[in-house]
XYZ file of C-alpha atoms in Angstrom:
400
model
C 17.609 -17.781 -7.078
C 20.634 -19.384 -7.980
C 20.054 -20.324 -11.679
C 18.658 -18.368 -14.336
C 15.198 -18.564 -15.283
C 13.783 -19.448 -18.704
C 11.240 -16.815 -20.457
C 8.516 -18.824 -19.536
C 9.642 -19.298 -15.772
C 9.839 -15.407 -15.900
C 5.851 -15.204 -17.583
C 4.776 -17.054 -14.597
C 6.324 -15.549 -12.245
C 5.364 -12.200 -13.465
C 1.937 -13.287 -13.350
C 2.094 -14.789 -9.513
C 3.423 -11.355 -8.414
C 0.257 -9.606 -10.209
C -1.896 -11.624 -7.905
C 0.197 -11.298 -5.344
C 0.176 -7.669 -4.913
C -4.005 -7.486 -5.771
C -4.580 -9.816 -2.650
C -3.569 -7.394 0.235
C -5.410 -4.729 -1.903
C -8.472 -7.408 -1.574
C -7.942 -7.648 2.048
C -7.390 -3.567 3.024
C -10.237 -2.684 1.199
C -12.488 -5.610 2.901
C -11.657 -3.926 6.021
C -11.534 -0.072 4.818
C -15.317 -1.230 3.368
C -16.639 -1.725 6.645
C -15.723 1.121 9.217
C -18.346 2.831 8.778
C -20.419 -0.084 10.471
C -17.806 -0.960 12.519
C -17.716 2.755 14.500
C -21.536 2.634 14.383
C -20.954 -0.405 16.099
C -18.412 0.166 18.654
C -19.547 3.609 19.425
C -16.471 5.094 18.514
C -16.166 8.649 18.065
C -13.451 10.245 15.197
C -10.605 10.559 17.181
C -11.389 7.235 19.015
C -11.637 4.998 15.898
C -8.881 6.894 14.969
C -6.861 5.156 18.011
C -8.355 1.899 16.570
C -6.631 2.490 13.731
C -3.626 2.987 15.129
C -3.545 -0.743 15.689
C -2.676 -1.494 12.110
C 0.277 1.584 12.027
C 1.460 -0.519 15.301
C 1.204 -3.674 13.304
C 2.499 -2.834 9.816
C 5.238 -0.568 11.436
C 6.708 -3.808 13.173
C 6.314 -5.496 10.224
C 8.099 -3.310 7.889
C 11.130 -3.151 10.539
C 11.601 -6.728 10.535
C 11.096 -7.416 7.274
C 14.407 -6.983 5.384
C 15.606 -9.405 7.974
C 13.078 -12.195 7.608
C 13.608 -11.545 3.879
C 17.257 -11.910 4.004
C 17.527 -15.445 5.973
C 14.030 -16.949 4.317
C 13.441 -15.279 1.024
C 10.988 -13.587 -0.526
C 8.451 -16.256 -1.150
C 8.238 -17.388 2.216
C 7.784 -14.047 3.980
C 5.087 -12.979 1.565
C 3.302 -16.226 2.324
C 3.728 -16.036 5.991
C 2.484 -12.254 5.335
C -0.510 -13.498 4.188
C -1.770 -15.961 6.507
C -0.734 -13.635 9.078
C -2.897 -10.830 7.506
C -6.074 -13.158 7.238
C -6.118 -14.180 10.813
C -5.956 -10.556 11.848
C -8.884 -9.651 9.882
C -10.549 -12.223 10.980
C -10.350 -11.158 14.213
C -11.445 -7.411 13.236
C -14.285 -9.007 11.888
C -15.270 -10.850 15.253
C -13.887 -7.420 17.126
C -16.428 -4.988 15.451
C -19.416 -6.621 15.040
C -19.564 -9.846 17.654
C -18.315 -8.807 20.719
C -18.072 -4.925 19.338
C -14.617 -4.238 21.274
C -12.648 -1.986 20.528
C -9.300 -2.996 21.758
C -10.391 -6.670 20.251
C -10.490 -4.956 16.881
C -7.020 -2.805 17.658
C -5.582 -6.199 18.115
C -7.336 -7.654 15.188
C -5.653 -4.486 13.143
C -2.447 -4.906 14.956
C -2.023 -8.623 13.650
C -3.443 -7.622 10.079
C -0.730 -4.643 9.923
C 2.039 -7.200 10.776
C 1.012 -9.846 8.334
C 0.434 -6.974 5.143
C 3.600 -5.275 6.708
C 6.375 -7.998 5.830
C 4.592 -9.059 2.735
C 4.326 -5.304 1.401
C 8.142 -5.423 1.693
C 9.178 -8.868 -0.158
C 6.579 -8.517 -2.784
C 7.972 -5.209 -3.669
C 11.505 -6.787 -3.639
C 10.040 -9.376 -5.842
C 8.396 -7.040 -8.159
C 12.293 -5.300 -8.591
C 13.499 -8.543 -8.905
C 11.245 -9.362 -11.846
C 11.778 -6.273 -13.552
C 15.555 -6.623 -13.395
C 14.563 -10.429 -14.904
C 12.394 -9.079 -18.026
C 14.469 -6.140 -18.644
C 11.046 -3.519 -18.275
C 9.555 -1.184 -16.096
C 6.668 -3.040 -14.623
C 6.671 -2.202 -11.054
C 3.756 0.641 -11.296
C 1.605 -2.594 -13.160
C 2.460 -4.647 -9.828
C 0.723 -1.563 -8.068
C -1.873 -1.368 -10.090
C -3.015 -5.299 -9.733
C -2.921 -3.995 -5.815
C -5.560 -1.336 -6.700
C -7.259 -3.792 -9.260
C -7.386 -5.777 -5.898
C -8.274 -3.190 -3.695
C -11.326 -2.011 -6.085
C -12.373 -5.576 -6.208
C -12.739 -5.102 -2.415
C -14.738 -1.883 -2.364
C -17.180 -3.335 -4.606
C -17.523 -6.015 -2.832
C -17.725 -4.451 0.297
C -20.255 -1.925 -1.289
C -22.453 -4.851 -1.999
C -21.749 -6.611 1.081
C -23.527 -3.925 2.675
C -26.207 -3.166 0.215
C -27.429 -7.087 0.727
C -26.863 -7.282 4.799
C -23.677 -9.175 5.132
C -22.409 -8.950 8.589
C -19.437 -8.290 9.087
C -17.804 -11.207 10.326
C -19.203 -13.028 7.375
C -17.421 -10.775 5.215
C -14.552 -10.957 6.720
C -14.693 -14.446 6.475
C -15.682 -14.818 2.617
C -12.846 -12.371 2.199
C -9.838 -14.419 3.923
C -11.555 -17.830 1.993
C -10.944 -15.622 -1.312
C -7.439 -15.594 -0.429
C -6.449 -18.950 0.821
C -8.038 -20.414 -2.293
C -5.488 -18.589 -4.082
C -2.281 -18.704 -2.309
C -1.713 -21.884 -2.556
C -2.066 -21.510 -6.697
C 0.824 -18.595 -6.727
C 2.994 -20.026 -4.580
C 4.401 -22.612 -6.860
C 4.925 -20.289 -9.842
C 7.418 -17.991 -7.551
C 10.907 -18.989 -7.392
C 12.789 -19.127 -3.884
C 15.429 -17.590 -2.421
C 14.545 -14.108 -3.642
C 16.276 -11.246 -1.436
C 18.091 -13.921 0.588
C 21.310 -12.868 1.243
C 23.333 -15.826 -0.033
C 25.440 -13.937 -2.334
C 23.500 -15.636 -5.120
C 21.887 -12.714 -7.285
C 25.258 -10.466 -6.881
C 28.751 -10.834 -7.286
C 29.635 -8.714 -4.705
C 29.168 -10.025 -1.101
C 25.833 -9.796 0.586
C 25.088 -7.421 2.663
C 25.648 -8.047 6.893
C 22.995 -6.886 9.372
C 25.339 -3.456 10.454
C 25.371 -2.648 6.167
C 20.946 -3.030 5.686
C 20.570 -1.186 9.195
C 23.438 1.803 7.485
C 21.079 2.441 4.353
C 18.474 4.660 6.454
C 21.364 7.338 6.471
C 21.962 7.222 2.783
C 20.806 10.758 1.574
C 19.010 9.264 -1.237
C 17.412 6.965 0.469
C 16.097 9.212 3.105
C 14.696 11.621 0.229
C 13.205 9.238 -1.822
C 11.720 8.179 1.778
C 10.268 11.519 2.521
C 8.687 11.529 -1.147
C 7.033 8.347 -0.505
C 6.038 9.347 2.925
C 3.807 12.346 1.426
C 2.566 10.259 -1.316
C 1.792 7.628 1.056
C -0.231 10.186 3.707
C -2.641 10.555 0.253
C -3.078 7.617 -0.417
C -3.393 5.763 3.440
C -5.234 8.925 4.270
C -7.727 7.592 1.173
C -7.911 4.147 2.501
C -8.888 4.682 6.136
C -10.604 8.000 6.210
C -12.615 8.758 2.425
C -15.323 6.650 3.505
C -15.932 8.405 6.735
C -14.793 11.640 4.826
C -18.245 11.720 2.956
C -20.416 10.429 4.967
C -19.547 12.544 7.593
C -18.330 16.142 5.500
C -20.975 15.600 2.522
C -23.900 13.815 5.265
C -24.709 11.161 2.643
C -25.079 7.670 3.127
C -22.340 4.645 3.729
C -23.007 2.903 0.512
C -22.448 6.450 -0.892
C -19.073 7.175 1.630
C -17.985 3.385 -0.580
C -18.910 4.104 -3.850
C -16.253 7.351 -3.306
C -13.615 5.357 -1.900
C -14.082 2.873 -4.941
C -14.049 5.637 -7.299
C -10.437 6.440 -6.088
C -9.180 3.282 -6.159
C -10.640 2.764 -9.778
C -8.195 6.556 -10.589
C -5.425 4.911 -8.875
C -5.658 2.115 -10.926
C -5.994 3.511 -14.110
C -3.208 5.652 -13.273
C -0.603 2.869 -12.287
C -1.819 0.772 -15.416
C -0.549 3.980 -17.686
C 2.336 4.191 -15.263
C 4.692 2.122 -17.404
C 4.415 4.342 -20.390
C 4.334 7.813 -18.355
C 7.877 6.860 -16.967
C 8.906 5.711 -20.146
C 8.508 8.656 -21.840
C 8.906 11.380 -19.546
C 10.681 9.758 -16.527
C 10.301 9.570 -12.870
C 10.687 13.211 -11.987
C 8.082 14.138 -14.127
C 5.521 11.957 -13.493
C 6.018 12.604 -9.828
C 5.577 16.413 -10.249
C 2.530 15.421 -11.929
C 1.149 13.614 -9.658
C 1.513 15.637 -6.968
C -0.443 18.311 -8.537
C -3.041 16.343 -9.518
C -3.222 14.718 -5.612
C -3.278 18.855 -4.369
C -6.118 19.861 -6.837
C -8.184 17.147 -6.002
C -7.525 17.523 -2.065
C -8.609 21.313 -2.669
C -11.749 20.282 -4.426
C -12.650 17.712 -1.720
C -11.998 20.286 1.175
C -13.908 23.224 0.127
C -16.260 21.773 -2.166
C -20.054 22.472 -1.716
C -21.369 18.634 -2.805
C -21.290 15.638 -2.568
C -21.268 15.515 -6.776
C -18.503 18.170 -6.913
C -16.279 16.615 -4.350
C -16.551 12.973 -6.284
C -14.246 15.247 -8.964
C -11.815 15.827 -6.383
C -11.932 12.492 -5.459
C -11.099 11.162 -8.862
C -8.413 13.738 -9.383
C -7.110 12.620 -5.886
C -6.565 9.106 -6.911
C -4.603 9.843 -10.205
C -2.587 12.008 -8.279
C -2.156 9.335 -5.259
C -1.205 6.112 -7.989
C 2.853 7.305 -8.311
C 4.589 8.202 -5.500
C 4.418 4.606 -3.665
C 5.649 2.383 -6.683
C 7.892 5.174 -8.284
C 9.847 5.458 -5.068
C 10.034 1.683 -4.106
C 11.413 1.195 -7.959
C 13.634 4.029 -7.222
C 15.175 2.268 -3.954
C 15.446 -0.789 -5.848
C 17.914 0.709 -8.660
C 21.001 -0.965 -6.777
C 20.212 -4.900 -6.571
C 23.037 -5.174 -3.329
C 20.722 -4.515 -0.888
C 17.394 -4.522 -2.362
C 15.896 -5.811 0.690
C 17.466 -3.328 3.145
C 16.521 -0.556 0.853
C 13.038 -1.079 0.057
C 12.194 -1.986 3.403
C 13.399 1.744 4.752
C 11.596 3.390 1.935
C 8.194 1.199 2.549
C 8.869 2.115 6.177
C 9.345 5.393 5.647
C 5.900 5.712 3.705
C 3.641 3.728 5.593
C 4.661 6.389 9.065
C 2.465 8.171 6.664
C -0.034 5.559 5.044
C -0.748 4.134 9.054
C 0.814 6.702 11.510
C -0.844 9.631 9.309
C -4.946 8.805 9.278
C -4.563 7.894 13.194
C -3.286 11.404 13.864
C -5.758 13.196 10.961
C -8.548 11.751 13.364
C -7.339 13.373 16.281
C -7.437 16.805 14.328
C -10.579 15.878 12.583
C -12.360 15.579 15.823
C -11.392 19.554 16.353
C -11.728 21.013 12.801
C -13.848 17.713 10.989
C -12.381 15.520 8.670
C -12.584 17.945 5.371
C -10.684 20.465 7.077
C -7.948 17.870 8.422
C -7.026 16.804 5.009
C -5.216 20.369 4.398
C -2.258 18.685 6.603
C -2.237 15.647 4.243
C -2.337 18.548 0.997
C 1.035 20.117 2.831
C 2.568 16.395 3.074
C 2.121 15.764 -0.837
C 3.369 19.421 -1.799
C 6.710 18.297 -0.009
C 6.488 15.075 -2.124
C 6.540 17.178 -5.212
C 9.285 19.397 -4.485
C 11.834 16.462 -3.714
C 10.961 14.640 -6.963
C 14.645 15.190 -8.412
C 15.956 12.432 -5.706
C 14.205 9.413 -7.845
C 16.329 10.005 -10.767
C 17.580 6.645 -11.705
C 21.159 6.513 -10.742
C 21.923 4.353 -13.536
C 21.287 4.471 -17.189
C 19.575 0.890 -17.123
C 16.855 1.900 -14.646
């Protein structure tokens, strides 16, 4: 962005990077939605769908490596549309993996592509959403997060339905990726370019060279606010691939039950990063991460040694609250320093999705030896790490 933008420009652009950040929400939770039929379908056992899985760590992994790089010669805009239409083909593919030709290593792929596609776009639309709160002067990024769990509840429900009315899969998948391209082409007008392109434009000091954005993974505050977002992460990815299975499996009820639960967390989350504005306004980041991670280790306690399915729906609610802070707080965090936005958030987002992709693959393996329930004590250890390096988000500046 080489001129400045006018309030209204600002409005609009705000508004873009709401929708922006609910549509890979939309898309996660079409696919999260479904693996209960999906395994069914394939045959897969835990630890096998949990290889499955592993596909979209693969994908989103090489995604968030390459981002800061894609972002820094084409912008923001550009890489978070590319992200998208990357995304959609991969989950169309997962769709005609799991239910069509019900192959596993077709839907791996599938997940693989997906991963890529969310991976680069989960990086510039964060550096977007710093961007715009550097451009209205608030705290907004935890709203950005919520419109991704607004997006992501949208998608459970839908899913849930989906499966209460006999949608195949495919289909789904389908309706799901038409949802987005409708809307892409809407947002991607209101969004200036040129954001995170290293052009010198948004800073007075020089932009950054490859050597510099590769040096910020040994910054020590980086790497901290890295491991906080890595345990934070684990809870929430954890959530995403593994709460529908979770109950169904641990609790024996049925799938539409296994995605009511997951919805129910994703409605907490939400509600959490909609109040997440004021909560770090008035008591800061430290705080509210503290918080949060107590609230995330109750409700994994509750959900672990609870004794039904209606007491462990508690947990799960408690769970989400405590799951809503640790991803946005941190990414805001990294993005104090505008030189090197790009570089910074795209170590941090790395750093957290090892957790949010890497994590659920392993938790399968173990949940095929001690069940899913017990597996989540290693995600409960991740998030009481979290909490104890909370003092490494304190803004570094006064303005942040």
């Amino acid at each position: 962005m080489n001129q400045p933008l006018n309030p209204r420009q600002i409005h609009l652009w705000r508004i873009a990077i709401y929708i922006i950040f609910a549509l890979p929400g939309f898309a996660i939770a079409s696919w999260v939605s479904r693996t209960p039929t999906i395994r069914d379908a394939l045959g897969a056992t835990t630890a096998q769908m949990g290889w499955i899985i592993f596909g979209l760590a693969v994908g989103s992994i090489i995604g968030l490596l390459s981002a800061s790089h894609l972002i820094a010669h084409k912008g923001g805009r550009y890489v978070m549309m590319t992200g998208m239409a990357v995304s959609s083909i991969g989950l169309i593919v997962v769709g005609i993996g799991g239910a069509w030709v019900t192959n596993g290593v077709t839907v791996f792929l599938g997940l693989a592509v997906f991963g890529y596609g969310n991976g680069i776009c989960d990086v510039a639309m964060n550096v977007e959403g710093t961007a715009v709160e550097r451009a209205a002067r608030k705290s907004i990024l935890t709203g950005f997060h919520a419109a991704f769990s607004v997006g992501t509840l949208l998608g459970a429900m839908a899913g849930s339905a989906a499966i209460k009315i006999g949608i195949s899969v495919p289909v789904h998948m389908a309706l799901a990726v038409a949802v987005i391209a409708l809307i892409i082409p809407y947002v991607y007008r209101l969004v200036p370019a040129g954001t995170g392109k290293e052009t010198g434009g948004d800073s007075i000091e020089p932009p950054m060279s490859a050597r510099e954005r590769m040096a910020v993974w040994k910054e020590r505050r980086t790497v901290l606010i890295g491991i906080i977002v890595l345990g934070m992460a684990f809870a929430e990815g954890s959530a995403n691939d593994w709460l529908p299975l979770v109950m169904v499996d641990g609790y024996e009820v049925t799938p539409a039950m296994g995605s009511f639960a997951f919805g129910l967390f994703v409605a907490a989350m939400t509600i959490g990063r909609a109040a997440g504005g004021m909560l770090l306004n008035r008591f800061g980041r430290v705080i509210v991460l503290r918080a949060s991670a107590l609230f995330a280790i109750a409700g994994l306690l509750i959900v672990i040694f609870g004794q039904s399915y209606e007491v462990a729906i508690i947990g799960v609610a408690l769970w989400g609250i405590g799951a809503a802070f640790g991803f946005p707080v941190g990414l805001s965090a990294a993005g104090d320093d505008p030189r090197g936005v790009a570089a910074r958030v795209g170590a941090v987002s790395t750093a957290g999705y090892l957790a949010f992709l890497v994590g659920p693959p392993i938790l399968g393996i173990i949940g095929e030896s001690v069940g899913l329930l017990r597996a989540l004590i290693v995600v409960l250890i991740a998030v009481a790490i979290a909490g104890l390096l909370s003092q490494a988000a304190k803004p570094i500046s006064k303005n942040q």
